[in-house]
XYZ file of C-alpha atoms in Angstrom:
748
model
C 49.000 70.600 258.427
C 50.927 70.567 255.180
C 54.257 68.864 254.663
C 55.935 72.257 254.393
C 54.459 73.403 257.680
C 55.633 70.207 259.416
C 59.270 70.684 258.501
C 61.664 71.539 261.277
C 62.588 75.208 261.387
C 65.697 76.177 259.455
C 68.478 77.154 261.884
C 68.239 80.813 262.669
C 64.554 81.108 261.790
C 62.090 82.437 264.354
C 59.246 80.121 265.322
C 55.966 81.820 264.282
C 53.441 82.514 267.010
C 50.733 79.889 267.506
C 48.099 81.930 265.671
C 50.293 82.053 262.599
C 50.677 78.274 262.405
C 47.132 77.948 261.120
C 48.195 79.371 257.774
C 49.320 77.233 254.831
C 52.130 79.119 253.087
C 52.890 77.102 249.941
C 51.463 79.521 247.318
C 53.586 82.323 248.735
C 56.863 80.509 248.502
C 56.878 78.492 245.310
C 56.944 80.566 242.152
C 56.482 84.149 241.154
C 53.939 83.020 238.579
C 51.779 81.422 241.255
C 51.925 84.617 243.248
C 50.597 86.525 240.244
C 47.944 84.260 238.743
C 44.541 85.453 239.831
C 41.078 84.936 238.388
C 39.470 88.006 236.883
C 42.690 89.943 236.413
C 41.791 90.938 232.863
C 38.569 92.558 234.100
C 40.423 94.795 236.562
C 41.283 97.713 234.352
C 40.945 100.836 236.436
C 43.601 101.671 239.008
C 44.347 104.821 240.970
C 46.992 105.295 243.627
C 48.327 107.900 246.004
C 50.753 107.249 248.839
C 50.063 103.871 250.457
C 46.496 103.715 249.125
C 45.400 102.192 245.848
C 41.994 101.377 244.427
C 41.800 98.565 241.881
C 38.431 98.042 240.175
C 36.851 96.783 237.012
C 36.376 99.262 234.190
C 32.986 100.237 235.630
C 34.828 101.399 238.729
C 33.429 98.698 240.991
C 34.612 95.772 243.110
C 32.246 92.839 243.471
C 33.371 91.354 246.769
C 33.096 87.799 245.422
C 35.479 85.221 246.960
C 37.732 85.071 243.905
C 37.879 88.833 243.326
C 41.222 90.632 243.485
C 39.612 94.065 243.401
C 39.246 96.588 246.160
C 40.775 99.402 248.166
C 44.180 98.526 249.607
C 46.591 100.106 252.026
C 49.895 98.639 253.224
C 49.147 95.151 251.922
C 45.632 94.970 253.405
C 42.338 95.165 251.530
C 40.155 97.698 253.330
C 37.262 97.507 250.863
C 36.494 94.227 249.113
C 33.054 95.238 247.891
C 32.371 98.657 246.420
C 29.380 98.571 244.108
C 26.785 101.054 242.951
C 23.285 100.031 241.908
C 20.757 102.305 240.204
C 17.102 101.333 240.465
C 18.245 97.930 241.771
C 20.267 97.224 238.620
C 23.911 97.437 237.699
C 24.640 100.605 235.690
C 25.912 100.561 232.125
C 29.406 101.832 231.408
C 29.754 104.689 228.939
C 33.408 105.540 229.553
C 36.024 105.466 232.271
C 39.567 106.669 232.673
C 42.314 107.335 235.178
C 44.999 109.098 233.176
C 46.114 111.260 236.110
C 46.889 108.189 238.149
C 45.395 109.456 241.392
C 41.970 110.412 239.989
C 39.389 108.459 238.004
C 36.194 109.444 236.219
C 33.473 106.946 235.343
C 30.502 107.806 233.120
C 27.457 105.542 233.568
C 23.838 105.291 232.513
C 20.867 103.131 233.428
C 19.213 100.041 232.068
C 15.450 100.113 231.698
C 14.039 99.982 235.212
C 11.152 100.804 237.479
C 11.104 103.866 239.649
C 10.321 103.695 243.356
C 6.662 104.385 242.627
C 6.471 101.692 239.916
C 6.691 103.877 236.793
C 8.953 102.859 233.922
C 12.327 104.554 233.626
C 13.565 104.157 230.030
C 17.117 103.066 229.476
C 19.831 105.693 229.011
C 17.827 108.504 230.578
C 19.864 108.842 233.760
C 23.462 109.970 233.533
C 25.763 109.137 236.443
C 29.238 110.621 236.713
C 31.514 109.238 239.435
C 34.631 111.259 240.190
C 37.018 109.778 242.714
C 40.507 110.483 243.921
C 42.883 109.272 246.591
C 44.577 111.554 249.115
C 44.492 110.594 252.790
C 41.469 108.507 251.900
C 39.147 107.733 249.003
C 36.972 110.721 248.079
C 33.984 109.985 245.864
C 31.553 112.399 244.235
C 28.541 110.976 242.386
C 26.424 113.270 240.225
C 23.139 112.015 238.798
C 21.166 113.900 236.137
C 17.713 113.068 234.799
C 17.410 113.366 231.012
C 13.906 111.876 231.010
C 10.984 114.198 230.200
C 9.239 113.126 233.384
C 10.131 113.230 237.037
C 12.027 110.137 238.190
C 12.160 108.671 241.661
C 14.737 105.894 241.995
C 16.912 104.244 244.583
C 20.671 104.570 244.318
C 22.421 101.954 246.459
C 26.082 101.731 247.337
C 27.364 98.471 248.834
C 30.405 98.550 251.125
C 32.176 95.540 252.603
C 35.691 94.827 253.841
C 37.269 91.383 254.220
C 40.590 92.859 255.445
C 42.458 90.196 253.474
C 46.229 90.337 253.428
C 47.534 90.846 249.894
C 49.262 87.458 250.082
C 45.820 85.902 250.629
C 44.425 87.777 247.651
C 47.303 86.388 245.598
C 46.562 82.791 246.605
C 47.830 82.016 250.091
C 45.433 79.779 252.006
C 44.644 80.373 255.667
C 42.936 77.936 258.014
C 42.076 80.617 260.516
C 41.602 84.355 260.346
C 40.889 87.080 262.826
C 37.462 88.326 263.854
C 35.305 90.477 261.584
C 33.112 92.717 263.705
C 29.531 93.655 262.752
C 29.135 96.847 260.670
C 28.319 99.893 262.758
C 26.597 103.064 261.542
C 26.442 106.148 263.707
C 26.342 109.899 263.056
C 26.772 109.510 259.312
C 29.795 107.188 259.587
C 29.782 103.507 258.598
C 32.521 101.514 260.337
C 33.734 98.086 259.172
C 36.239 96.445 261.514
C 38.511 93.434 261.884
C 40.597 92.228 264.831
C 43.600 90.392 263.410
C 45.334 87.329 264.786
C 48.177 89.677 265.648
C 45.888 91.679 267.927
C 45.844 94.711 265.624
C 42.434 96.284 265.040
C 41.779 97.436 261.456
C 38.884 99.664 260.468
C 37.358 101.129 257.319
C 35.207 104.202 257.866
C 32.823 105.655 255.298
C 32.027 109.294 256.062
C 28.845 110.431 254.315
C 28.752 114.132 253.510
C 25.316 113.565 252.028
C 23.705 111.034 254.310
C 21.748 108.117 252.878
C 18.108 107.516 253.662
C 18.926 104.149 255.195
C 21.856 101.879 256.021
C 21.581 98.112 256.211
C 24.463 95.608 256.370
C 26.818 97.981 254.619
C 24.303 99.050 251.962
C 23.753 102.796 251.812
C 20.431 103.646 250.134
C 19.560 107.024 248.653
C 16.075 107.905 247.391
C 16.534 110.275 244.455
C 13.674 112.486 243.256
C 14.704 114.174 240.047
C 12.495 116.458 237.933
C 13.190 116.626 234.188
C 16.745 117.974 233.851
C 17.201 117.700 237.603
C 20.528 116.882 239.234
C 21.754 115.641 242.566
C 25.258 115.354 244.017
C 26.291 112.753 246.594
C 29.630 112.645 248.374
C 31.369 110.277 250.749
C 34.917 109.625 251.861
C 36.519 106.338 252.898
C 39.358 106.363 255.411
C 41.419 103.423 256.655
C 42.700 102.932 260.178
C 45.182 100.604 261.820
C 45.561 100.007 265.533
C 42.598 101.898 266.991
C 41.564 100.714 270.443
C 37.929 100.297 269.388
C 36.146 100.511 266.066
C 33.924 103.303 267.340
C 36.805 105.323 268.753
C 36.481 109.095 268.223
C 37.718 110.110 264.772
C 38.613 113.352 263.086
C 35.608 115.337 261.849
C 34.103 113.931 258.673
C 35.030 115.863 255.525
C 32.742 118.558 254.178
C 31.805 119.308 250.570
C 34.408 122.087 250.609
C 37.062 119.601 251.762
C 36.525 117.509 248.616
C 37.471 120.413 246.363
C 40.224 121.756 248.577
C 41.969 118.405 249.021
C 41.924 117.689 245.299
C 43.394 121.123 244.561
C 46.109 120.548 247.165
C 46.877 117.138 245.678
C 47.262 118.623 242.194
C 49.600 121.317 243.525
C 51.689 118.710 245.319
C 52.171 116.740 242.108
C 53.004 119.902 240.168
C 55.590 121.000 242.737
C 57.254 117.604 242.537
C 57.450 117.746 238.749
C 58.833 121.303 238.901
C 61.928 119.937 240.642
C 62.752 117.565 237.775
C 64.410 117.945 234.396
C 62.044 119.006 231.614
C 62.083 117.408 228.169
C 60.465 118.549 224.976
C 60.890 116.875 221.591
C 59.440 117.311 218.125
C 57.858 113.845 218.336
C 54.568 113.903 220.233
C 54.626 110.137 220.813
C 57.949 110.471 222.592
C 56.647 113.428 224.600
C 53.654 111.339 225.655
C 55.853 108.451 226.837
C 58.068 110.814 228.838
C 55.119 112.647 230.418
C 53.435 109.411 231.330
C 56.591 107.955 232.819
C 57.190 111.009 234.996
C 53.572 111.109 236.180
C 53.521 107.395 236.958
C 56.697 107.579 239.014
C 55.152 110.239 241.242
C 51.864 108.330 241.491
C 53.675 105.107 242.382
C 55.714 106.744 245.112
C 55.012 106.903 248.818
C 56.711 108.498 251.785
C 58.073 105.646 253.886
C 59.952 106.630 257.031
C 60.575 110.102 255.667
C 61.802 109.121 252.189
C 59.647 109.476 249.052
C 60.495 106.267 247.267
C 59.007 104.502 244.239
C 56.922 101.417 245.006
C 57.195 98.714 242.391
C 53.781 98.434 240.715
C 49.999 98.279 240.930
C 48.373 96.030 242.006
C 50.652 93.244 243.217
C 53.763 95.119 244.231
C 52.706 98.337 245.936
C 55.643 97.920 248.285
C 59.322 98.846 248.509
C 61.572 96.498 246.493
C 65.342 96.825 246.650
C 66.182 95.828 243.086
C 63.367 97.876 241.593
C 64.262 100.979 243.605
C 67.868 100.702 242.495
C 66.930 100.278 238.840
C 64.475 103.187 238.937
C 67.225 105.362 240.395
C 69.685 104.272 237.691
C 67.119 104.786 234.922
C 66.204 108.315 236.054
C 69.590 109.952 236.680
C 68.861 112.363 233.822
C 65.274 113.012 234.920
C 65.479 113.495 238.656
C 68.275 112.553 241.034
C 65.819 112.585 243.948
C 64.661 109.078 243.053
C 68.176 107.663 243.161
C 69.200 109.539 246.277
C 66.090 108.566 248.247
C 66.347 104.931 247.170
C 70.001 104.755 248.189
C 69.240 106.188 251.632
C 66.110 104.087 252.166
C 67.887 100.837 251.331
C 70.930 101.733 253.411
C 68.607 102.122 256.387
C 67.397 98.534 255.929
C 70.714 96.928 255.129
C 71.149 93.475 256.639
C 72.721 93.370 260.089
C 72.540 89.728 261.155
C 72.392 86.218 259.759
C 68.718 85.193 259.640
C 67.889 82.276 257.365
C 64.115 82.821 257.536
C 64.457 86.289 255.990
C 67.648 85.361 254.080
C 69.226 88.332 255.811
C 72.998 88.626 256.038
C 75.240 91.463 257.237
C 75.650 94.049 254.492
C 72.988 92.611 252.206
C 70.391 94.910 250.615
C 66.733 93.984 251.068
C 64.529 92.497 248.400
C 60.967 93.262 249.544
C 59.223 94.917 252.488
C 55.634 94.069 253.394
C 53.518 95.561 256.164
C 50.356 93.439 256.339
C 49.043 91.046 258.964
C 50.961 88.035 257.641
C 54.225 89.935 257.790
C 53.436 91.049 261.339
C 52.706 87.418 262.229
C 56.018 86.357 260.619
C 54.216 83.863 258.393
C 55.949 85.491 255.430
C 59.538 86.680 255.801
C 59.008 90.105 254.235
C 59.871 92.238 257.271
C 61.924 92.814 255.105
C 62.906 89.781 253.044
C 66.436 89.717 251.619
C 66.192 87.023 248.924
C 67.824 88.970 246.099
C 71.313 88.262 244.819
C 71.563 91.427 242.752
C 70.028 94.147 244.937
C 73.349 94.602 246.763
C 75.607 95.235 243.742
C 72.912 97.361 242.102
C 72.666 99.443 245.271
C 76.444 99.906 245.259
C 76.261 101.079 241.669
C 73.414 103.421 242.586
C 75.423 105.004 245.413
C 78.352 105.567 243.079
C 76.140 107.189 240.442
C 74.416 109.470 242.964
C 77.823 110.679 244.133
C 79.018 111.177 240.552
C 75.887 113.050 239.417
C 75.498 115.166 242.545
C 79.164 115.788 243.307
C 78.248 115.417 246.971
C 81.254 113.631 248.398
C 80.116 114.397 251.945
C 76.998 112.352 251.228
C 79.200 109.547 249.931
C 81.336 109.723 253.057
C 78.205 109.261 255.176
C 77.254 106.265 253.028
C 80.712 104.717 253.156
C 80.118 102.400 256.150
C 77.127 100.950 254.286
C 79.186 100.679 251.093
C 81.943 98.794 252.878
C 79.405 96.465 254.489
C 77.874 95.712 251.064
C 81.302 95.087 249.548
C 82.080 92.715 252.412
C 78.803 90.880 251.778
C 79.865 90.184 248.193
C 83.054 88.529 249.409
C 81.752 86.657 252.446
C 78.213 85.665 251.503
C 77.844 86.396 247.817
C 80.736 84.146 246.855
C 80.318 81.301 249.333
C 82.452 78.775 247.470
C 85.307 81.146 246.659
C 85.200 80.648 242.884
C 85.137 84.377 242.221
C 81.462 84.537 241.184
C 78.464 85.736 243.179
C 75.825 83.012 243.548
C 72.541 82.438 245.317
C 70.784 79.453 246.841
C 67.562 79.577 248.819
C 68.063 79.347 252.568
C 64.530 80.002 253.801
C 61.800 77.376 253.468
C 59.471 80.214 252.452
C 61.962 81.996 250.221
C 62.355 82.345 246.478
C 63.968 79.539 244.514
C 65.466 82.019 242.052
C 66.783 85.348 243.288
C 67.710 87.420 240.249
C 65.206 89.763 238.621
C 63.868 86.747 236.734
C 62.727 85.152 239.978
C 60.058 82.640 238.938
C 60.839 79.024 239.855
C 61.143 78.056 236.160
C 63.140 81.088 235.064
C 66.613 79.492 235.116
C 66.527 76.358 232.981
C 69.038 74.423 230.918
C 68.750 74.113 227.160
C 66.821 70.844 227.564
C 64.275 72.564 229.784
C 65.425 71.027 233.073
C 65.668 73.456 235.987
C 69.120 74.529 237.069
C 70.064 73.585 240.630
C 71.993 75.917 242.885
C 74.018 77.597 243.937
C 73.471 79.590 240.734
C 75.739 82.321 239.380
C 73.757 84.544 237.001
C 75.561 86.245 234.137
C 74.001 89.656 234.771
C 74.842 89.545 238.486
C 78.525 89.237 237.669
C 78.082 92.246 235.413
C 76.453 94.280 238.175
C 79.301 93.437 240.561
C 81.860 94.366 237.911
C 80.094 97.643 237.127
C 79.770 98.566 240.813
C 83.435 97.820 241.526
C 84.524 99.839 238.521
C 82.401 102.898 239.365
C 83.364 102.758 243.025
C 87.022 102.520 242.020
C 86.633 105.795 240.134
C 84.834 107.356 243.081
C 87.402 106.247 245.633
C 90.027 107.703 243.361
C 88.209 111.043 243.431
C 88.117 110.975 247.227
C 91.842 110.319 247.440
C 91.720 106.669 248.561
C 94.013 105.484 245.807
C 94.737 102.114 247.439
C 91.052 101.184 247.643
C 90.493 102.442 244.107
C 93.287 100.299 242.721
C 92.084 97.251 244.634
C 88.555 97.490 243.259
C 89.791 98.187 239.720
C 92.079 95.162 239.875
C 89.306 92.928 241.171
C 86.948 94.169 238.459
C 89.477 93.353 235.739
C 90.002 89.858 237.175
C 86.249 89.248 237.331
C 85.899 90.286 233.707
C 88.558 87.757 232.675
C 86.923 84.954 234.675
C 83.483 85.804 233.357
C 84.553 85.714 229.722
C 86.266 82.378 230.229
C 83.451 80.673 232.126
C 80.286 82.055 230.524
C 81.169 82.311 226.821
C 79.559 79.732 224.485
C 81.673 79.714 221.291
C 79.229 77.654 219.234
C 76.386 80.041 220.108
C 78.476 83.191 219.798
C 76.809 84.244 223.037
C 77.051 83.989 226.799
C 75.394 81.438 229.061
C 72.488 82.547 231.221
C 74.217 81.227 234.343
C 76.458 78.622 235.910
C 74.669 75.995 237.973
C 75.813 74.394 241.221
C 78.157 72.062 239.356
C 79.641 75.007 237.408
C 77.942 73.858 234.212
C 76.777 76.485 231.803
C 73.031 77.133 231.683
C 72.992 77.452 227.918
C 69.546 78.963 227.332
C 69.834 82.139 225.265
C 68.310 85.000 227.262
C 67.949 88.781 227.325
C 69.898 89.408 230.513
C 73.141 89.254 228.569
C 72.060 92.729 227.490
C 72.566 93.712 231.144
C 76.039 92.182 231.042
C 76.679 94.288 227.933
C 75.403 97.366 229.822
C 77.899 96.694 232.618
C 80.779 96.408 230.099
C 81.859 93.014 231.457
C 81.495 91.601 227.936
C 84.851 91.317 226.149
C 85.191 94.035 223.515
C 85.829 91.569 220.697
C 82.525 89.811 221.455
C 80.264 92.847 221.667
C 79.245 92.743 218.004
C 78.258 89.073 218.242
C 76.154 89.741 221.348
C 74.374 92.676 219.718
C 73.658 90.655 216.594
C 72.232 87.800 218.687
C 70.007 90.118 220.712
C 68.574 91.609 217.525
C 67.998 88.244 215.815
C 64.344 87.355 215.094
C 64.191 84.733 217.847
C 65.069 87.401 220.436
C 63.696 90.688 219.076
C 59.900 90.433 218.838
C 59.428 93.802 217.130
C 58.135 95.258 220.415
C 61.279 94.603 222.425
C 63.729 91.887 223.433
C 62.255 88.597 224.625
C 63.427 87.285 227.974
C 64.453 84.013 226.308
C 64.889 82.947 222.716
C 61.871 81.799 220.757
C 63.906 78.639 220.064
C 64.436 77.824 223.749
C 62.889 74.656 225.187
C 61.143 76.747 227.846
C 59.825 79.410 225.454
C 56.291 80.550 226.132
C 55.270 84.029 224.963
C 52.594 84.113 227.691
C 54.933 83.590 230.627
C 56.684 85.828 233.073
C 60.282 85.238 232.124
C 60.334 82.600 229.369
C 59.485 84.670 226.345
C 57.713 87.836 227.486
C 59.053 91.341 226.821
C 59.874 93.658 229.730
C 60.248 97.341 228.742
C 62.902 98.063 231.382
C 64.924 95.043 230.181
C 64.764 96.321 226.601
C 65.713 99.841 227.756
C 68.820 98.551 229.557
C 69.809 96.674 226.397
C 69.221 99.748 224.223
C 71.425 101.797 226.546
C 74.089 99.098 226.422
C 74.139 99.025 222.627
C 74.511 102.800 222.401
C 77.403 102.704 224.895
C 79.228 100.352 222.561
C 78.505 102.393 219.436
C 75.663 100.304 217.988
C 73.457 103.323 217.389
C 71.065 101.893 214.806
C 70.321 98.795 216.886
C 69.777 100.901 219.987
C 67.397 103.191 218.137
C 65.407 100.228 216.798
C 64.789 99.082 220.353
C 63.909 102.633 221.404
C 61.330 102.978 218.639
C 59.870 99.573 219.512
C 59.195 100.881 223.027
C 57.640 104.105 221.724
C 55.318 102.183 219.439
C 54.445 99.708 222.187
C 53.559 102.590 224.520
C 51.431 104.173 221.802
C 49.375 100.974 221.651
C 48.712 100.990 225.397
C 46.227 103.086 227.335
C 47.546 106.499 228.423
C 50.809 105.834 226.461
C 51.803 103.761 229.482
C 54.385 101.008 229.243
C 53.248 98.130 231.467
C 55.521 95.886 233.502
C 55.607 93.395 230.605
C 53.697 92.146 227.601
C 53.595 88.895 225.678
C 56.427 87.892 223.384
C 54.429 87.274 220.209
C 56.116 88.410 217.013
C 54.994 91.781 215.720
C 54.254 90.351 212.273
C 51.861 87.819 213.810
C 49.874 90.346 215.836
C 50.075 94.007 214.943
C 49.938 95.276 218.495
C 51.633 94.097 221.688
C 49.507 91.533 223.500
C 48.906 92.466 227.103
C 49.958 90.093 229.840
C 46.940 89.445 232.083
C 48.705 89.825 235.423
C 51.198 92.555 234.559
C 51.450 95.558 236.852
C 50.344 98.813 235.279
C 51.533 101.339 236.217
C 54.940 99.843 236.950
C 57.917 101.824 238.235
C 60.668 100.186 236.185
C 58.615 100.499 233.015
C 57.734 104.123 233.816
C 61.424 104.961 234.199
C 62.596 102.963 231.188
C 62.475 105.572 228.440
C 64.474 108.102 230.438
C 67.392 105.666 230.313
C 66.860 105.296 226.563
C 66.836 109.068 226.103
C 69.983 109.442 228.186
C 71.752 106.988 225.903
C 70.607 108.892 222.783
C 71.848 112.198 224.189
C 74.971 110.643 225.669
C 74.822 112.654 228.907
C 76.991 111.456 231.799
C 78.270 113.298 234.825
C 81.294 113.751 237.031
C 79.865 116.509 239.139
C 82.589 116.545 241.770
C 84.916 117.692 238.981
C 82.231 120.014 237.560
C 82.201 118.146 234.247
C 79.185 117.079 232.197
C 80.111 114.693 229.402
C 78.077 114.488 226.200
C 79.257 111.311 224.524
C 78.395 110.834 220.849
C 74.842 112.219 220.872
C 72.828 110.479 218.175
C 69.174 111.240 217.548
C 67.302 108.765 215.339
C 65.480 109.712 212.141
C 62.165 109.897 213.998
C 63.455 112.412 216.536
C 64.684 115.670 215.063
C 65.072 117.825 218.166
C 65.227 117.444 221.953
C 65.367 120.319 224.425
C 66.506 119.510 227.955
C 65.694 122.204 230.542
C 66.336 122.546 234.257
C 69.020 119.852 234.101
C 70.832 119.891 237.432
C 74.194 118.212 237.750
C 76.086 119.093 240.884
C 75.995 122.863 241.351
C 75.223 123.539 237.704
C 71.824 124.009 236.070
C 71.636 124.035 232.299
C 69.390 124.088 229.261
C 70.551 122.116 226.241
C 69.209 121.592 222.755
C 70.046 118.587 220.596
C 69.156 118.826 216.903
C 69.565 116.331 214.109
C 71.190 118.032 211.128
C 72.303 116.179 208.004
C 72.596 112.836 209.755
C 74.546 114.299 212.671
C 73.353 115.502 216.066
C 74.414 118.993 217.079
C 74.458 120.283 220.649
C 73.655 123.866 221.610
C 73.994 125.183 225.169
C 71.034 127.540 225.559
C 71.711 128.430 229.185
C 74.125 127.433 231.933
C 74.298 128.596 235.512
C 77.050 127.309 237.732
C 80.657 126.153 237.432
C 80.092 123.016 235.336
C 81.930 122.455 232.051
C 80.348 120.602 229.141
C 82.731 118.280 227.347
C 81.633 116.711 224.071
C 83.221 113.317 223.392
C 82.953 111.796 219.932
C-alpha cells in the first residue's frame, strides 16, 4: 500500500469500502498534467460524440485494445469498447481519407494491401474499396460497404474484432489499480455479442453488438464475414453497439436489435434534432467566410458536446478527457454564449444550483453554498476512490456561477426565475464570506483540503501552475488575481440586479463591498516595477510575481484601476505574452515558461477571447481586434476550423502555424464558445431585458470584417434582426426587424 493510501483519513472524509482500498490513487490527485499525459494521444485523431457516448479512435477509425491505448467507445466515464478493429483479408486496411466534421458522424475510406483471397488467389492492392459510415445516437451504428474494383471475382474474409476492458476513465488516464472486477466470457446468441463486467461496486456493465447482417462465425469477440464479390460487386454490413449499466445478467432480455431501416431512420432523426436545436439560436452571417466557418463550427461543437443530465441539456467540457459536467466550464460557456443562445447559460445555472454544496465534506472539498467543480459517474466515483461525486475543488466556480445567474436574469428579463434562484444566490454569497475568505483579509483563497484533491483550484489547476518568479511553487492558501475579479464582477452585477428587484439595501451593500475589494486588490496585487499585476498572493501574502494571462480576466471584470488599464493592455500585447496566435498563459521570460505545457506558456483560445472582450470594453479596439484575428487564423489552420482546448505557445514567426498540443481536448466547449464572446465585444451588444433595453456600445468592426447580420436575436420578450456595416472607418447599425417591446440604445 502506498504512503498516500496509508495516511489517516482527513476529518469529514468517508472511509472507502474495502474493495476500493486496493486502488492506488496518486496519478489522479497530483497534477492536471499527469492526468492528461497518455501514450499514443497524437495518433487518436478521430472523435465523434452524442449525448453521453463518445468514440475516440485513430485516423483509420480503429482502436487497438493494447494496454497503453486510450482509444475506444466511452459512456459516463467507462470504456465499453477497448478494441474495435477491422481486418480485410487478414491484413490491416490502408487509409484513404477520414473525417468527422459533423461531430456525431464519421466517414472512413479504406482500401486493401496486396493479399490472398480465401481460395488462395492473389488480390492486388487497392482493388477493394471499403467505406465505413458510423454515427452515435443511443448507441454506435456502423455501416460498412465493400466494393470490388478488381476485374475478377474476389472471395475474402472481413474480420471485426470487439473487446471491452470496462476501464474507468481515471484508469485510462493513469490511475493504477491492484484489483478490478470480474470480466465475464464473451457470449454470442441470436446475432448479439455480449461483453460483460461485474464491477467491485456490484454493478454489472455490458456491451452488446447487434448484427443486422450476421457474420459467418464468431470467436472470442472476432466477427468473421466471408465476402464473395464479382467484378464491380458490392456488399453492405451493419451492426450496432449498445451499452448497458446495471442489468441483472449479461444475457438479460434486451430491446429488439435494430434493422437496416432503423439505421437510416435514426440518423435522419438525429440530424433533425440538431437542426431544431440550432433553429432556436441566434443566426450570424458575415462577409468573411473564415469567420462564418469559426462561428458555424463553434455552434455545432457546443451541441455535439452537450448531454441531457437530469433533465438539463448542458455542455460537457471536452473530448476525450473531460466528457463530464464541470462547474467552471459550464459557467464560462454560458457567459461566452449570451449573444448566441441563452439556453446554455440558463441550463448551466440551473444544473449547478441543483448540485450546490450543502455540507462540509473535506474528501469532496464540499462546503455549504459552494458550486461544484467536476462530476464523474464511473466505477471509481461509485466506489468513492475519487471524490468526483461531485468534487468541489474550484475556488472560482462559485463567483462565476453568481455572475452567470445575474447575466441570465439581465438578458432574459425573467425576474421570477431570479427569485427562484435567490436562495442559491444567497448561499453562494455566504460561501464567499465564510469559506472563501477563511482568514478575513478580504480576498478569496483556496487551499487543498482533500488528500485526493487538486493542489491548485483556479482554471490553471496543474500543480506547477502557480509559481513565483524564481520558479518555486507558491504555497497556500493562495488568492488568485482573477478570482478577486470574478467576485468583484459578480457583486457588481448582482448589485444592479437587486436594485432592479427593489432590494435597494442589498444592492448598496454589494456595490460598497465591490468598491472596497477593488481598492484592496489594486493595493495588494499591483507591481509598480512591472507595470502589471501579480498572478496571486501566497499564504504569507507575498506577491506571486510571474507575469500571466489571467490578468486579462481581471481586466474583463473591471477590477483593474482605470489609470492602469493601458499599461495592462500594453503588457498583454508585448511579444513575450502575445505569440501571434493568442495570449500565452505566462510570459516567455518567466522561469517556468514552457511552450509545450498546460499552463506555463501555452495558448488557450477561451483565455484569449476573454482578454479580447476585456480590451474592447475599455476602448482598446485595435488590440482587441488583433487578438480576434489571431483566433480566426488559428482556427483556419485547424481541422474543421475548430479551435482546440489549447495549442503550444511557440511564436508565430518561428512556426507559421499553431503547433497542436498532444493531449488537448478537441472539440472543447470553452474553445467552441470563445468566438461568440469576441463577436459580442465587436458588436457591443449588452442587455437589460427587464427594462426592455438592448444596449449597443461602440460597435467596431475590424478591417477584415465589413458586415455582420444578426438574426433571430432574442433578448427578453423582443426578437430582432440587426445589421452592422463598416463604412468609412466607422460601424453603422441598421435595425432590419424588431418584434416586441425592446428599445435599442446606441452608446458611443
